[in-house]
Amino acid sequence: MNFGMKRQVAVAHALGDETRWRIAALMAQEALCVCELVDILDLAQSTVSSHLQVMRKAEMVTMEKADKWVYYQLSREVLPVWKAMRGLDDEKVDRVLERDAKRAVARLALRGQSECKGPRKSIPPVHKVAKRACVGC
């Protein structure tokens, strides 16, 4: 794929949102399904899906289907761009990303126990939110 100006602008736009920045940080490390992202970020499934749609349109992510689940990861082409931009983070963002990374470790530890069947409430929420269901999982 060509990484021309239009794609560069699309990637920059996608990374200009804090939630998509957090998603990119997680997907730079590991392929994740929507259910895992929902649990790690403590967001509604529809919110995560909307952000992933923006990232897909910017051709930032690769997708791998495994049974009925789709795993997303930052594309190899976008990874160096994200890493370069990552160096511009401030301390506040770093704390958020550190918290996300800790939650990701806890959530991914559940992967070996069974296949992803939707959001799990085994990791402590960052704040109280309404009960959600993972519609697409």
Coordinates of C-alpha atoms in Angstrom, one line a residue:
M1 CA 0.0 0.0 0.0
N2 CA 1.0 3.5 -0.7
F3 CA 1.7 5.8 2.3
G4 CA 1.0 9.0 0.4
M5 CA -0.2 12.3 1.7
K6 CA -3.9 11.4 1.8
R7 CA -3.2 8.3 4.0
Q8 CA -0.8 10.3 6.1
V9 CA -3.5 12.8 6.8
A10 CA -6.0 10.1 7.5
V11 CA -3.7 8.4 10.0
A12 CA -2.8 11.7 11.7
H13 CA -6.6 12.5 12.0
A14 CA -7.3 9.1 13.5
L15 CA -4.4 9.4 16.0
G16 CA -5.7 12.9 16.9
D17 CA -8.3 11.3 19.2
E18 CA -7.3 10.2 22.8
T19 CA -9.3 7.0 22.6
R20 CA -7.9 6.0 19.2
W21 CA -4.4 6.9 20.5
R22 CA -5.0 4.5 23.4
I23 CA -6.3 1.8 21.1
A24 CA -3.3 2.2 18.8
A25 CA -1.0 1.9 21.9
L26 CA -2.6 -1.4 22.8
M27 CA -2.7 -2.7 19.2
A28 CA 0.9 -1.9 18.7
Q29 CA 1.7 -4.6 21.3
E30 CA -0.9 -7.3 20.6
A31 CA -3.8 -8.2 18.3
L32 CA -7.0 -7.7 20.2
C33 CA -10.7 -8.4 19.7
V34 CA -13.4 -5.8 20.3
C35 CA -14.4 -7.5 23.5
E36 CA -10.9 -7.3 24.9
L37 CA -10.7 -3.6 24.0
V38 CA -14.0 -3.0 25.6
D39 CA -12.8 -4.5 28.9
I40 CA -9.4 -2.9 28.8
L41 CA -10.6 0.6 28.0
D42 CA -13.8 0.4 30.0
L43 CA -15.9 1.7 27.1
A44 CA -19.1 0.6 25.4
Q45 CA -18.8 -1.8 22.6
S46 CA -20.4 0.7 20.2
T47 CA -17.8 3.3 21.1
V48 CA -14.9 0.9 20.5
S49 CA -16.4 -0.2 17.2
S50 CA -16.8 3.4 16.0
H51 CA -13.2 4.2 16.8
L52 CA -12.0 1.0 15.0
Q53 CA -14.1 2.0 12.0
V54 CA -12.2 5.3 11.8
M55 CA -8.9 3.4 12.1
R56 CA -9.9 0.9 9.4
K57 CA -10.8 3.7 7.0
A58 CA -7.4 5.2 7.6
E59 CA -5.9 1.8 6.8
M60 CA -4.2 1.7 10.2
V61 CA -5.1 -1.8 11.3
T62 CA -4.9 -5.3 10.1
M63 CA -7.7 -7.7 10.8
E64 CA -7.5 -11.4 11.4
K65 CA -10.7 -13.5 11.7
A66 CA -10.6 -16.4 14.1
D67 CA -14.0 -18.3 14.1
K68 CA -16.5 -15.5 14.9
W69 CA -14.0 -13.1 16.4
V70 CA -12.0 -10.5 14.6
Y71 CA -8.6 -9.5 16.0
Y72 CA -7.2 -6.1 15.2
Q73 CA -3.6 -5.0 15.2
L74 CA -1.7 -1.8 14.2
S75 CA -0.4 -2.4 10.6
R76 CA 3.3 -2.8 10.1
E77 CA 3.3 0.4 7.9
V78 CA 1.7 2.5 10.6
L79 CA 3.6 1.2 13.5
P80 CA 6.8 3.3 12.9
V81 CA 4.6 6.4 12.4
W82 CA 2.8 5.7 15.7
K83 CA 6.1 5.1 17.5
A84 CA 7.5 8.4 16.2
M85 CA 4.4 10.2 17.4
R86 CA 4.4 8.3 20.7
G87 CA 7.6 10.0 21.6
L88 CA 5.6 13.3 21.9
D89 CA 3.4 12.1 24.8
D90 CA 3.2 14.1 27.9
E91 CA 3.2 12.7 31.4
K92 CA -0.6 12.6 31.8
V93 CA -1.0 10.5 28.7
D94 CA 1.7 8.2 29.8
R95 CA -0.2 7.4 33.0
V96 CA -3.3 6.6 31.0
L97 CA -1.3 4.3 28.7
E98 CA 0.4 2.6 31.7
R99 CA -3.0 1.9 33.3
D100 CA -4.3 0.5 30.0
A101 CA -1.2 -1.7 29.7
K102 CA -1.8 -3.1 33.2
R103 CA -5.5 -3.8 32.4
A104 CA -4.4 -5.4 29.1
V105 CA -2.1 -7.8 30.9
A106 CA -5.0 -8.8 33.2
R107 CA -7.4 -9.2 30.4
L108 CA -5.1 -11.2 28.1
A109 CA -4.3 -13.6 31.0
L110 CA -7.9 -14.7 30.5
R111 CA -7.3 -15.6 26.9
G112 CA -5.9 -19.0 27.6
Q113 CA -8.8 -20.1 29.8
S114 CA -11.4 -19.9 27.1
E115 CA -12.3 -18.3 23.8
C116 CA -13.5 -14.7 23.9
K117 CA -17.2 -14.8 24.6
G118 CA -17.8 -11.1 25.3
P119 CA -16.8 -8.6 28.0
R120 CA -15.7 -10.1 31.3
K121 CA -16.0 -8.3 34.5
S122 CA -12.9 -9.8 36.1
I123 CA -10.7 -6.7 35.9
P124 CA -11.6 -3.8 38.1
P125 CA -13.3 -1.0 36.3
V126 CA -11.7 2.4 36.2
H127 CA -15.1 3.9 37.0
K128 CA -18.7 2.7 37.3
V129 CA -20.4 2.4 33.9
A130 CA -23.7 0.9 32.8
K131 CA -23.7 -2.8 32.1
R132 CA -22.8 -3.6 28.5
A133 CA -23.1 -6.5 26.2
C134 CA -20.7 -7.4 23.4
V135 CA -23.1 -7.6 20.5
G136 CA -20.7 -8.7 17.8
C137 CA -18.8 -11.3 19.7

